[in-house]
mmCIF file of C-alpha atoms and ligand atoms in Angstrom:
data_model
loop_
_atom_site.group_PDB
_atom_site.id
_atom_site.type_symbol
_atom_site.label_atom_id
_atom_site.label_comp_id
_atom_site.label_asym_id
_atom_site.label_seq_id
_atom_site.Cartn_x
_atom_site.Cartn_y
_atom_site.Cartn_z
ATOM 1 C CA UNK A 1 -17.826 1.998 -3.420
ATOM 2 C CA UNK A 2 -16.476 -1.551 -3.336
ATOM 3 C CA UNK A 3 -13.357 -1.400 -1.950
ATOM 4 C CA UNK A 4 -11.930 -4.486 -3.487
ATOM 5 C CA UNK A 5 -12.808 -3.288 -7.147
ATOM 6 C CA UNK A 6 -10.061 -1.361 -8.840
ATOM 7 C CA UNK A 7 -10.386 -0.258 -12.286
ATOM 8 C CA UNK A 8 -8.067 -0.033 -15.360
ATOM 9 C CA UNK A 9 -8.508 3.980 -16.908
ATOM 10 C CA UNK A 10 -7.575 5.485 -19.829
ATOM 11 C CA UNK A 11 -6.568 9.375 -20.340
ATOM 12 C CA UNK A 12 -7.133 9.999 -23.915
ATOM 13 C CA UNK A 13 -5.387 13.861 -23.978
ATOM 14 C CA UNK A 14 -3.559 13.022 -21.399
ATOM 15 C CA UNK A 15 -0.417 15.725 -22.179
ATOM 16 C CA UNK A 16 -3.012 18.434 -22.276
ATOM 17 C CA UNK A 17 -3.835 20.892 -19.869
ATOM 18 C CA UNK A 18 -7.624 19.288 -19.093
ATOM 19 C CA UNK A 19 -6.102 15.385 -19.613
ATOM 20 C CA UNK A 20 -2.802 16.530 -16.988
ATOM 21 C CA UNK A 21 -5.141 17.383 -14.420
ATOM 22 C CA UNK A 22 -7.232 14.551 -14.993
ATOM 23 C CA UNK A 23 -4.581 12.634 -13.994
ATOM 24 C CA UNK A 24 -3.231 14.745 -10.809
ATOM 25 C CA UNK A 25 -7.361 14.585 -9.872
ATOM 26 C CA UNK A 26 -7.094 10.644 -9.959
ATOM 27 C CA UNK A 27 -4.336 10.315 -7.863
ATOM 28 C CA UNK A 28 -4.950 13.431 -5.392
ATOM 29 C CA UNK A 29 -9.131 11.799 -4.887
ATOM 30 C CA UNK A 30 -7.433 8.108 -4.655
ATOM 31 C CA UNK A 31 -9.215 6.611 -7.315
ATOM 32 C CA UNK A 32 -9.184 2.988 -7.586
ATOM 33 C CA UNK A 33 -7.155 1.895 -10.231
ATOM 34 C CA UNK A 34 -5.384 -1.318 -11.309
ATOM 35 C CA UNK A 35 -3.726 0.852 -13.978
ATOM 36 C CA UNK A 36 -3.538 4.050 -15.926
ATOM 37 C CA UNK A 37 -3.111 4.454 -19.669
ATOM 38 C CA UNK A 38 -1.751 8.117 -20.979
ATOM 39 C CA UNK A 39 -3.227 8.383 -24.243
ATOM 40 C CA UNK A 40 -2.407 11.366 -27.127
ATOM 41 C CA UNK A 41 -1.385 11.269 -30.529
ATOM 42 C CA UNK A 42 1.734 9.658 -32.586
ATOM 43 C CA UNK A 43 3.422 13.043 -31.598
ATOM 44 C CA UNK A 44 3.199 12.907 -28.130
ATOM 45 C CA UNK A 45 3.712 9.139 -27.833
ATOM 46 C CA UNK A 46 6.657 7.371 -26.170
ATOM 47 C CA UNK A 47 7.311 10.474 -24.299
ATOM 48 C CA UNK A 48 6.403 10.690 -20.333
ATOM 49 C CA UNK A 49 3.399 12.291 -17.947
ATOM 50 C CA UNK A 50 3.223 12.277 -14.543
ATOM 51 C CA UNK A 51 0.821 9.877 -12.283
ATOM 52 C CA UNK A 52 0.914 9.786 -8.507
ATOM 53 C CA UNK A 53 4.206 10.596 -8.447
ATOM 54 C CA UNK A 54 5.425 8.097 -10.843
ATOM 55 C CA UNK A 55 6.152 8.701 -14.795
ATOM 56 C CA UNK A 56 3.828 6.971 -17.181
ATOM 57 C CA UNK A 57 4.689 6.006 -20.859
ATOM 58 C CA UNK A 58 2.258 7.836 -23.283
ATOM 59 C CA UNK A 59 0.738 5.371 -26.061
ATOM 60 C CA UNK A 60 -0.141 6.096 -29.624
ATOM 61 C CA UNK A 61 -4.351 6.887 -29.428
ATOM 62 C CA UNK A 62 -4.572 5.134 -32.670
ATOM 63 C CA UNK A 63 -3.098 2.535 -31.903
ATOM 64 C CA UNK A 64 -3.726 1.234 -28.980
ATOM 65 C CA UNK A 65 -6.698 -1.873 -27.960
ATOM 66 C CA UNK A 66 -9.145 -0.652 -25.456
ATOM 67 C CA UNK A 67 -10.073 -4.105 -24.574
ATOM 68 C CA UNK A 68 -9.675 -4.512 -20.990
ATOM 69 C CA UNK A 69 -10.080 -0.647 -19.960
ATOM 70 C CA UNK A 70 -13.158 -0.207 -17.590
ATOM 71 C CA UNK A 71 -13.142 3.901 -17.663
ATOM 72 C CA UNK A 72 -11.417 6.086 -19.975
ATOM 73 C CA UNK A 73 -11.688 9.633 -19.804
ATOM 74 C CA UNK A 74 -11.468 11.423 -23.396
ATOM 75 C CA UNK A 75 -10.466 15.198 -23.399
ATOM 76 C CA UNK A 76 -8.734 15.167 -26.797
ATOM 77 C CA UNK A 77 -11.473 17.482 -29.082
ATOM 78 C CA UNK A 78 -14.617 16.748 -30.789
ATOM 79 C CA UNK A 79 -13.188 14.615 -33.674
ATOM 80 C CA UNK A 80 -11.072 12.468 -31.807
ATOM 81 C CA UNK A 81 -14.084 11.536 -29.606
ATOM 82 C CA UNK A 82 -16.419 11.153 -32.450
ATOM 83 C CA UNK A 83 -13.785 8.521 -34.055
ATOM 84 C CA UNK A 84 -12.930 6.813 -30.813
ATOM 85 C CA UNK A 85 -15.281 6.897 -28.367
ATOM 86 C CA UNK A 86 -17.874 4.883 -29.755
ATOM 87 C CA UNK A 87 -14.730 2.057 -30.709
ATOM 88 C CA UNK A 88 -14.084 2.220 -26.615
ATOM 89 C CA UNK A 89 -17.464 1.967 -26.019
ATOM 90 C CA UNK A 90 -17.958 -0.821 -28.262
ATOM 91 C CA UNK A 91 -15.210 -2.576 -26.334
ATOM 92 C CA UNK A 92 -16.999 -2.426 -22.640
ATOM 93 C CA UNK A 93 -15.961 1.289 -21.601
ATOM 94 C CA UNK A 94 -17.617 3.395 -20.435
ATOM 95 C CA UNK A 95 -16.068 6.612 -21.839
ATOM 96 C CA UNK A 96 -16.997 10.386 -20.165
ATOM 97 C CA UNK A 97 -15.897 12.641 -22.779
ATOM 98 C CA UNK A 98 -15.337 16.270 -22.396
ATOM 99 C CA UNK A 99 -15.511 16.958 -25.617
ATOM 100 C CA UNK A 100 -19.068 18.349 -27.086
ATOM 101 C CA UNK A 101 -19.062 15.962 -29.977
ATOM 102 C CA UNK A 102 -22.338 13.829 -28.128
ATOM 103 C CA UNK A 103 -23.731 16.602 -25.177
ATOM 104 C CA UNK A 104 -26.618 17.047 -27.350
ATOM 105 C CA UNK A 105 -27.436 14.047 -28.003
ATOM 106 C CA UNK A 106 -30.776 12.571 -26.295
ATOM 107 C CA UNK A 107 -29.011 9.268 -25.794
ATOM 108 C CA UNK A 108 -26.298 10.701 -23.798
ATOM 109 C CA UNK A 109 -26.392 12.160 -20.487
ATOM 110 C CA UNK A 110 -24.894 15.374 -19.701
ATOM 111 C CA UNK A 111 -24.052 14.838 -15.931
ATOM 112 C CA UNK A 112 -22.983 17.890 -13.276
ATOM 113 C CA UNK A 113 -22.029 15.583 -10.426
ATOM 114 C CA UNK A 114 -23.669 17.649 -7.739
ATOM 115 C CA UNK A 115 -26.413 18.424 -9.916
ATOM 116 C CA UNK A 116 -27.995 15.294 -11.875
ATOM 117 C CA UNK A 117 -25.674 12.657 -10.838
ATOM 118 C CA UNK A 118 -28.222 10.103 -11.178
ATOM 119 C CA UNK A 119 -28.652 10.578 -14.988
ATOM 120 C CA UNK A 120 -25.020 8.845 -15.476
ATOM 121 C CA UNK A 121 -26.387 5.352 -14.942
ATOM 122 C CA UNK A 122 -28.625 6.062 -18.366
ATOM 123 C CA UNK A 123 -25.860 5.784 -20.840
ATOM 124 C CA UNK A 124 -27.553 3.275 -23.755
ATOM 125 C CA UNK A 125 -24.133 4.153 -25.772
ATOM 126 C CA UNK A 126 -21.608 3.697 -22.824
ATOM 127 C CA UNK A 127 -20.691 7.003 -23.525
ATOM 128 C CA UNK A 128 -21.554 9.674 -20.556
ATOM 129 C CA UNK A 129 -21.045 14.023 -21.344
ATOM 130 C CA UNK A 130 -19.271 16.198 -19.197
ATOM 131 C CA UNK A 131 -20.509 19.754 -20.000
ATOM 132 C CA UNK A 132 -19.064 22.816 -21.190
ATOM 133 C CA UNK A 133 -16.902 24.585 -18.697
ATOM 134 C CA UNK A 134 -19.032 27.853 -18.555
ATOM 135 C CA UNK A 135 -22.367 25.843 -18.058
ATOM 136 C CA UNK A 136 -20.342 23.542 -15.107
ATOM 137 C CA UNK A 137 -19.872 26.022 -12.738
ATOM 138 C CA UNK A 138 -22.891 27.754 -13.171
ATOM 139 C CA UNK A 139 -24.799 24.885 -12.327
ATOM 140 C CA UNK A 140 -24.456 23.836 -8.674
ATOM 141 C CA UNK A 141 -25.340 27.229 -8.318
ATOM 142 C CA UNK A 142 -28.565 27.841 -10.437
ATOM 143 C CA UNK A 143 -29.783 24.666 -9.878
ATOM 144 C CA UNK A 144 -30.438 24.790 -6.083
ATOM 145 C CA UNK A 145 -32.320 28.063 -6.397
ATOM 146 C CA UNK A 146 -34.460 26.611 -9.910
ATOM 147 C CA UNK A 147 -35.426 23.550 -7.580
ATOM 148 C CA UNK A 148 -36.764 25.965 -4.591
ATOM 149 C CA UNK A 149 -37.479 29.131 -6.854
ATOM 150 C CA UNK A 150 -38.125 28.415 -10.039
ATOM 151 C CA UNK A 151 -35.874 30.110 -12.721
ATOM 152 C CA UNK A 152 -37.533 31.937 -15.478
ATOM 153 C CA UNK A 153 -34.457 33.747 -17.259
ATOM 154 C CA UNK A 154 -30.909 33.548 -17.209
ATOM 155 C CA UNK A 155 -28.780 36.348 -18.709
ATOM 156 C CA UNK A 156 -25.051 35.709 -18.473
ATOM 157 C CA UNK A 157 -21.954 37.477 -19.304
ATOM 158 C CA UNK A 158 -18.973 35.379 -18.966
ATOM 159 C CA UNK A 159 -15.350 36.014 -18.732
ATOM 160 C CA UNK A 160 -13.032 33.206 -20.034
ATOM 161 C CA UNK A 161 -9.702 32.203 -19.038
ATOM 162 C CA UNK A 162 -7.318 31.184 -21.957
ATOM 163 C CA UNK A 163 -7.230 27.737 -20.336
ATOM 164 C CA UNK A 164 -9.856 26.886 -21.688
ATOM 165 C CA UNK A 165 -8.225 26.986 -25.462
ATOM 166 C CA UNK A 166 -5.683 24.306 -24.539
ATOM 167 C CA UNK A 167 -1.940 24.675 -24.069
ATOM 168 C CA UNK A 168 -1.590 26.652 -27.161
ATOM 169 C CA UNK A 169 -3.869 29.321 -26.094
ATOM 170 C CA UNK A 170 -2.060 29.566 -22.843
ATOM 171 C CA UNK A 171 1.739 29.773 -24.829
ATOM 172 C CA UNK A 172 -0.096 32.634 -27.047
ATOM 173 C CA UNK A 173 -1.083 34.746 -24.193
ATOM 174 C CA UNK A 174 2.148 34.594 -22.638
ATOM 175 C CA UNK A 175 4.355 35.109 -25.213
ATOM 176 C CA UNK A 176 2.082 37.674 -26.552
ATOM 177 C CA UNK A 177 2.405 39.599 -23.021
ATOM 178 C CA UNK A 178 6.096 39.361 -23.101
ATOM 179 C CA UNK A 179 6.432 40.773 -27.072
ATOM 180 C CA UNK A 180 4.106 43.831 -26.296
ATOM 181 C CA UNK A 181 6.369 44.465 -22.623
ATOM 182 C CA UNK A 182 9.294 44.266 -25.115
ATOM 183 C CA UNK A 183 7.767 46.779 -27.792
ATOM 184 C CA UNK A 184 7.595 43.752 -30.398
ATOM 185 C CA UNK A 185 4.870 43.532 -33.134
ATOM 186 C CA UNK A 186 2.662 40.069 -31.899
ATOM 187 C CA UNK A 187 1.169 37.786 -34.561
ATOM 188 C CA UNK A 188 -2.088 36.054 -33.394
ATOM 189 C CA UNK A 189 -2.464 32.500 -34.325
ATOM 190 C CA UNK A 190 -4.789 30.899 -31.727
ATOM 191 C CA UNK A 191 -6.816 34.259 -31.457
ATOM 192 C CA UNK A 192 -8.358 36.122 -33.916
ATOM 193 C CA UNK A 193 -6.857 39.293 -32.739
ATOM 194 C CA UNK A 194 -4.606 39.958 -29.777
ATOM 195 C CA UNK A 195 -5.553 38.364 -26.500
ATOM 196 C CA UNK A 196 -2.862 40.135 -24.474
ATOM 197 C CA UNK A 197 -4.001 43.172 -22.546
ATOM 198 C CA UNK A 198 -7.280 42.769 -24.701
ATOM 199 C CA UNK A 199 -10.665 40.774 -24.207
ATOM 200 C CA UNK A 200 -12.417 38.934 -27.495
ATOM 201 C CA UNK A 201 -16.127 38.644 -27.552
ATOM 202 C CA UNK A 202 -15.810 35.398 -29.413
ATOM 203 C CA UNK A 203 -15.114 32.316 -28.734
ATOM 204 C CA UNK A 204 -15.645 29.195 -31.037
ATOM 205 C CA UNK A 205 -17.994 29.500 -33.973
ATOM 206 C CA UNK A 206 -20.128 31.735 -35.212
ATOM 207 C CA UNK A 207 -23.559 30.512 -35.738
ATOM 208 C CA UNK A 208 -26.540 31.695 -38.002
ATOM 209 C CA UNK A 209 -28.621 32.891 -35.337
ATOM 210 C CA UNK A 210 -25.735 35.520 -34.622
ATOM 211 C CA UNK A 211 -24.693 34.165 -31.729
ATOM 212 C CA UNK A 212 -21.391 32.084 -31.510
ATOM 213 C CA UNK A 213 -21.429 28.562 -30.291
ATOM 214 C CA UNK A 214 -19.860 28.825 -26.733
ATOM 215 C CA UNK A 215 -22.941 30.920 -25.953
ATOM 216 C CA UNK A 216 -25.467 28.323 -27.630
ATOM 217 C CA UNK A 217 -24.051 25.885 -25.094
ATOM 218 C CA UNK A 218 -25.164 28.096 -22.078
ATOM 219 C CA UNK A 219 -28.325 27.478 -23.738
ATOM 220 C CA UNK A 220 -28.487 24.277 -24.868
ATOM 221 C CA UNK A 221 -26.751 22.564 -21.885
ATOM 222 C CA UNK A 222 -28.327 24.786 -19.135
ATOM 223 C CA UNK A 223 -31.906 23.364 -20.345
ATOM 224 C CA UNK A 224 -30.302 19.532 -20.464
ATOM 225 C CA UNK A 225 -28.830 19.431 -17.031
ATOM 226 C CA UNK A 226 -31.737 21.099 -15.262
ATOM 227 C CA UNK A 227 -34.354 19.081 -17.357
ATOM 228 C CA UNK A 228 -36.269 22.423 -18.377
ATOM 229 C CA UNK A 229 -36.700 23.789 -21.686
ATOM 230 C CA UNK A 230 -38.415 26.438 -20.642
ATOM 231 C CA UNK A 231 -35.455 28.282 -19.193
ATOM 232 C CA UNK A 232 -35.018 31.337 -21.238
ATOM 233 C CA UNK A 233 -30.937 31.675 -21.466
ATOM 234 C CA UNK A 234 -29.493 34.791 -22.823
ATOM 235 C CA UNK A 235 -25.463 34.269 -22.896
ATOM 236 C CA UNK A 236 -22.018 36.413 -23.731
ATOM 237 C CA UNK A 237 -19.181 34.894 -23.523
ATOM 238 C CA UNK A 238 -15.687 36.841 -23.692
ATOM 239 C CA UNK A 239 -12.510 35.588 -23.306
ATOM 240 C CA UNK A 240 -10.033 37.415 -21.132
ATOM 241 C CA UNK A 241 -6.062 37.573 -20.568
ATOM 242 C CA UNK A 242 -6.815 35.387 -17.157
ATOM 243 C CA UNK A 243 -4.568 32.081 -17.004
ATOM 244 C CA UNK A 244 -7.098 29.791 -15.189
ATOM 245 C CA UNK A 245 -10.550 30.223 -13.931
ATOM 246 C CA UNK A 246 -13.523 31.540 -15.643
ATOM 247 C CA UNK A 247 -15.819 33.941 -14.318
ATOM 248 C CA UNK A 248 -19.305 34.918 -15.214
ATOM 249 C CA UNK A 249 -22.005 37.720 -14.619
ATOM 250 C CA UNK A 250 -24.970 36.503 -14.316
ATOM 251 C CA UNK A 251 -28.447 37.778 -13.513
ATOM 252 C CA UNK A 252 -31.685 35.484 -12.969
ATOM 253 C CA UNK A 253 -35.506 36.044 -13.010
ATOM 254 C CA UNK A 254 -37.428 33.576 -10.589
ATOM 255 C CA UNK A 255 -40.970 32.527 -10.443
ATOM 256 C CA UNK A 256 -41.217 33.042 -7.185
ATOM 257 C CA UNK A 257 -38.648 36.031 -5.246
ATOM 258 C CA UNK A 258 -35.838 35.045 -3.874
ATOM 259 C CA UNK A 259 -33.552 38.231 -1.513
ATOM 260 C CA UNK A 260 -30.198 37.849 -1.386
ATOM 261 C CA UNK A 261 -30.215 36.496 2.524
ATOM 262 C CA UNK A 262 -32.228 33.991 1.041
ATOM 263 C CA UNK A 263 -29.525 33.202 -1.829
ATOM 264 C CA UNK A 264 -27.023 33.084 0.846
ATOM 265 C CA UNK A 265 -28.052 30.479 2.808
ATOM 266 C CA UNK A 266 -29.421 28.243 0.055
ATOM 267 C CA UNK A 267 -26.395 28.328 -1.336
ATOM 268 C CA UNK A 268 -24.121 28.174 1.751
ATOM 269 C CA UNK A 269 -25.322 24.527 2.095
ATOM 270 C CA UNK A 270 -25.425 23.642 -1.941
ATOM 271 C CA UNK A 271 -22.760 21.132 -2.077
ATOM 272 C CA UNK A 272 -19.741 22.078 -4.622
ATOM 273 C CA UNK A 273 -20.255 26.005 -3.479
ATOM 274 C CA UNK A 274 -18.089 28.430 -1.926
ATOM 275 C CA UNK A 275 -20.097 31.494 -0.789
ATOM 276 C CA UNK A 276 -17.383 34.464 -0.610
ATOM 277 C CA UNK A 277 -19.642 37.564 -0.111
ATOM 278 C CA UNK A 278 -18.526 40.573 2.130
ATOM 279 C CA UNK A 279 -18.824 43.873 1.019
ATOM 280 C CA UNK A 280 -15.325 45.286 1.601
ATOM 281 C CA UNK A 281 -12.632 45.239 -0.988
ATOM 282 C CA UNK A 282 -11.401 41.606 -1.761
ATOM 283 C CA UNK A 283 -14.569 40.397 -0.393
ATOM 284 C CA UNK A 284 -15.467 38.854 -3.533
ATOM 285 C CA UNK A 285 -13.780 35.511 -5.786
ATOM 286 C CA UNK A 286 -11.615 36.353 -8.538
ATOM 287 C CA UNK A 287 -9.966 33.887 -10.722
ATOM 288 C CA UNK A 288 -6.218 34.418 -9.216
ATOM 289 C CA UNK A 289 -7.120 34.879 -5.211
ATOM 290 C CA UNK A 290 -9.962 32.288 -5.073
ATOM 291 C CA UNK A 291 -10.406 29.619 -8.189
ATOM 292 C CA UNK A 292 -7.278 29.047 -9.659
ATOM 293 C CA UNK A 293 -6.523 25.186 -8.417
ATOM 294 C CA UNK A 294 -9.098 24.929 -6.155
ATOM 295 C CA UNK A 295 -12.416 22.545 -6.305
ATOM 296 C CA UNK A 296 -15.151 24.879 -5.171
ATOM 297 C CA UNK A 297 -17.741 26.945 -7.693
ATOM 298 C CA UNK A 298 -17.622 30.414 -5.644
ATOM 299 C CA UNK A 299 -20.280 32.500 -5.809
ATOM 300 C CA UNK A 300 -20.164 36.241 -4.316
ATOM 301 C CA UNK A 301 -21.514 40.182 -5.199
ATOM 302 C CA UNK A 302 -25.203 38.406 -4.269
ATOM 303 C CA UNK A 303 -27.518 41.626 -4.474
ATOM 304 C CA UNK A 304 -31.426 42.480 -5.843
ATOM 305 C CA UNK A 305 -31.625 43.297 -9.246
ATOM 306 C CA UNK A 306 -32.881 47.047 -8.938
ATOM 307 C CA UNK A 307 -34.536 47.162 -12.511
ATOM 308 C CA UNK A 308 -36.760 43.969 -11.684
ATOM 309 C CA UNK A 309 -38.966 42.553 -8.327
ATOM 310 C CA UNK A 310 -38.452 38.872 -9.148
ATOM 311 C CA UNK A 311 -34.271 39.654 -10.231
ATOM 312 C CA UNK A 312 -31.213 38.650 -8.684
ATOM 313 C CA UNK A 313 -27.430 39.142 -9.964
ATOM 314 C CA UNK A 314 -24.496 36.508 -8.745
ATOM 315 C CA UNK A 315 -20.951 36.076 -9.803
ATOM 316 C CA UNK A 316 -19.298 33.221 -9.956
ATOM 317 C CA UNK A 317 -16.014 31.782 -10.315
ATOM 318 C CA UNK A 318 -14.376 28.419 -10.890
ATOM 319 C CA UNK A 319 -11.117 26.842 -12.412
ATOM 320 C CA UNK A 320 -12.355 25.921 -15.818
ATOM 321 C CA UNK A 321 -9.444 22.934 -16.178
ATOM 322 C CA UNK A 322 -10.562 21.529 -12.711
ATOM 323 C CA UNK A 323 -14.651 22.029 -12.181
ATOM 324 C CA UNK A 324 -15.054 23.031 -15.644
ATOM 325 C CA UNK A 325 -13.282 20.046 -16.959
ATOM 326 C CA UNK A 326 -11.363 17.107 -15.294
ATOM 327 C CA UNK A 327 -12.518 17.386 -11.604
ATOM 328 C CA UNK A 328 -16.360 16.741 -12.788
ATOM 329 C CA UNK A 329 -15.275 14.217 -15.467
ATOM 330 C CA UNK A 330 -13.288 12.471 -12.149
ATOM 331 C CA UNK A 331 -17.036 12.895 -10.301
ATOM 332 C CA UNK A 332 -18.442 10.729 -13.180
ATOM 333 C CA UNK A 333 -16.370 7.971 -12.880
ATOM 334 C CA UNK A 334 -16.226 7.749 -9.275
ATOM 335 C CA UNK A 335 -20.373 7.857 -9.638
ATOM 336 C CA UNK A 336 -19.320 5.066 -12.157
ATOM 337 C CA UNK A 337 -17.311 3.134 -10.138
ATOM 338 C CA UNK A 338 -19.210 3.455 -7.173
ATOM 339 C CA UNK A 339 -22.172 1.249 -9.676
ATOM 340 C CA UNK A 340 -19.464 -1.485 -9.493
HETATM 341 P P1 A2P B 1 -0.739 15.651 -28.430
HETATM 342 O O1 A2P B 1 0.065 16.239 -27.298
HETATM 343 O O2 A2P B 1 -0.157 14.384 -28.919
HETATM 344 O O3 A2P B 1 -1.059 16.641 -29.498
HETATM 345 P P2 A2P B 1 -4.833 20.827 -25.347
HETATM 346 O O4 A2P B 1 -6.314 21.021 -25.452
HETATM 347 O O5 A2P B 1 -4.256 21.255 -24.047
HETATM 348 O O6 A2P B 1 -4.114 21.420 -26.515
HETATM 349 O O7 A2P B 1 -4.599 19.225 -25.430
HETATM 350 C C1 A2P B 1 -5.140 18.414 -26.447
HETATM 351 C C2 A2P B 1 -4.862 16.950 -26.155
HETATM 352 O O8 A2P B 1 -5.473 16.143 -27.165
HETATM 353 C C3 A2P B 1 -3.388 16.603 -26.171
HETATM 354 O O9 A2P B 1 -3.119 15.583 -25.237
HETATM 355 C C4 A2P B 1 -3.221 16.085 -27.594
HETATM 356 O O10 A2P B 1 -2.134 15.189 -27.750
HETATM 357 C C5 A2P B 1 -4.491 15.307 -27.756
HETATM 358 N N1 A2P B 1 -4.783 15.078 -29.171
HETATM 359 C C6 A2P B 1 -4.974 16.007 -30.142
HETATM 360 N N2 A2P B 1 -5.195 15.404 -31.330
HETATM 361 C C7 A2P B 1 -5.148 14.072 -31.108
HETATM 362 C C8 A2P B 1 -5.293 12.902 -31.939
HETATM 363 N N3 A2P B 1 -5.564 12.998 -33.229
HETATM 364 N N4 A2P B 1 -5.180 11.689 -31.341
HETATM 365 C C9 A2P B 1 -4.921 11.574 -30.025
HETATM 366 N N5 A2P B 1 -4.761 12.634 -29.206
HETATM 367 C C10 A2P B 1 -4.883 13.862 -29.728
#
C-alpha cells in the first residue's frame, strides 16, 4: 500500500451493530484515512459514534454529497443500497456493500478476502459484494480443501446468532430472556415466535422452492465465490438465542478423499483459520469461548463421515458482525486501497 495515500470513507449504517464495528475495524487495522463520514438516517443524524477514540457527527444519508469520498462502506439493508449505492458509485466510489441487494449480480464481484481477493479489481459498476455472513466463514474453510480435493456436496446446518438481525433483534432477545425469568407473557416483534430459550428454523423469506432465502444464499453465493456451479449445496439455517457468532454443521463429499489428519493440516496453514480440535471437553469453538470478537473462522470436531468413503463433517464458528460482516468488508477496501 502507498503509504502517502490516505483515503476519505464513508459508513453508511454506521449506528448499527455491522456499521459500529466497521468503524472500530478501521481504526483497530489503521486504515488510511483523511476522514470518516458516519452515515444513517434523518433519525439517527446529528447524534454521535465513536471513531478511534474520538466522537464523530452522524450525517443525514439522504442528504449528504458523496463527491469527494474514495470508499464508503454501506451496511444499511437492501433498499438503501439499491437507492444509494449506484448514486456513490456514480460519483467515483467505490462502494462494498453488505447488503445482498447486487451479490447476484454477474457484474458484481462477491469477494471473501482470503478466498478470491483478486475478483475485487473487476467491479464495471464501482460497486464490490461482501457475502452473506453464513457463506463468509464457511469459505476460507471449504475453499482450501475444493482447490486440493475437489468438493462435490455441501450439506450445512447452521446456527445463527441474533446479531445477525441488527440491534433490534439483539434488544428482542434480551428483553425477551428477562420477561420469561420474570414470569411475564413476551410479545415477538422481530421474530416470528419467541427467540428466547427457543431456536427458529427460519430466517428471512420464504421462497417457492420451499426453502427460505438465507439458505438459497449458501447456495447461490457458495457457487459465486468458489467459481463452481457444480457444487451441490444443501443448507438449514436456524437461528439461535446466541448474542454473536454463528456456527454451522457442515458435512462435505470430495472428489477425491480427504482424512481428517489431512483436513488438519490443510487447514492449519489456510490463512483466516483457527483450527481448535482436541477431543476433550472444551476442545472445540463455540460462539461465547472462541468467536465472539475475535477475527479468526475456527474450525474443530474434524472427523470421517461414517455413512460415506469420500465424507467429511467440520464445524465452524465465526463472529458474524466481524468476519461475517465488517472485518471482510474492511479486507475489501484495504485490497482497494492497496490498488491506489
Ligand atoms: P438509523 O440508526 O438511523 O436507523 P441494524 O441492522 O443494526 O439495525 O442497523 C441498521 C443501520 O442502517 C442503522 O445505522 C440505520 O440507521 C441504518 N439505516 C436504516 N434505514 C436507513 C435509511 N433509510 N437511510 C440511512 N440509513 C438507514
Amino acid at each position: 500500500m502507498n503509504e502517502q495515500r490516505r483515503f476519505k470513507v464513508a459508513v453508511v449504517g454506521a449506528t448499527g451493530a455491522v456499521g459500529e464495528t466497521m468503524l472500530a475495524i478501521l481504526a483497530e487495522r489503521k486504515f488510511p484515512v483523511s476522514e470518516v463520514v458516519a452515515l444513517a438516517s434523518a433519525r439517527s443524524a446529528g447524534g454521535e459514534v465513536e471513531f478511534d477514540g474520538k466522537k464523530i457527527v452522524v450525517q443525514d444519508l439522504a442528504t449528504f454529497d458523496p463527491t469527494g469520498v474514495d470508499i464508503a462502506l454501506f451496511s444499511a439493508g437492501g433498499g438503501v443500497s439499491k437507492e444509494y449505492a449506484p448514486k456513490f458509485a456514480a460519483a467515483g466510489v467505490v462502494v462494498i456493500d453488505n447488503s445482498s441487494a447486487f451479490r447476484y449480480d454477474d457484474d458484481v464481484p462477491l469477494v471473501v478476502s482470503e478466498v478470491n481477493p483478486d475478483a475485487a479489481r473487476q467491479r464495471p459498476r464501482s460497486i464490490i459484494a461482501n457475502p452473506n455472513c453464513s457463506t463468509m466463514q464457511l469459505m476460507p474453510v471449504l475453499a482450501p480443501i475444493h482447490r486440493e480435493y475437489g468438493i462435490e456436496r455441501i450439506n450445512v446446518a447452521t446456527y445463527q446468532s441474533v446479531s445477525g438481525g441488527g440491534r433490534t433483534a439483539m434488544e428482542e432477545l434480551g428483553k425477551q430472556t428477562a420477561q420469561l425469568l420474570n414470569f411475564q407473557d413476551i410479545d415477538p416483534q422481530k421474530f416470528p415466535v419467541q427467540i428466547a430459550f427457543n431456536l427458529i428454523p427460519h430466517i428471512d423469506d420464504f421462497q417457492d422452492n420451499g426453502y427460505t432465502k438465507e439458505e438459497m444464499k449458501l447456495v447461490w453465493e457458495t457457487r459465486k465465490i468458489l467459481g463452481d456451479d457444480s457444487i451441490q449445496v444443501n443448507p438449514t439455517a436456524v437461528r439461535v438465542p446466541v448474542f454473536f457468532g454463528h456456527s454451522e454443521a457442515v458435512n462435505i463429499e470430495t472428489k477425491k478423499k480427504i482424512t481428517p489428519e489431512q483436513a488438519r493440516a490443510l487447514l492449519a496453514a489456510a490463512p483466516g483459520v483457527q483450527v481448535v480440535d482436541e477431543h476433550k471437553p472444551g476442545g472445540y469453538p463455540t460462539p461465547v469461548t472462541h468467536a465472539s470478537g475475535t477475527d479468526p473462522v475456527y474450525v474443530g470436531r474434524i472427523r470421517e463421515d461414517l455413512s460415506h468413503p469420500r465424507g467429511l463433517n467440520l464445524w465452524v464458528v465465526a463472529d458474524n458482525i466481524r468476519k461475517g460482516a465488517a472485518l471482510n468488508a474492511v479486507q475489501l477496501a484495504e485490497l482497494v486501497a492497496a490498488e491506489a
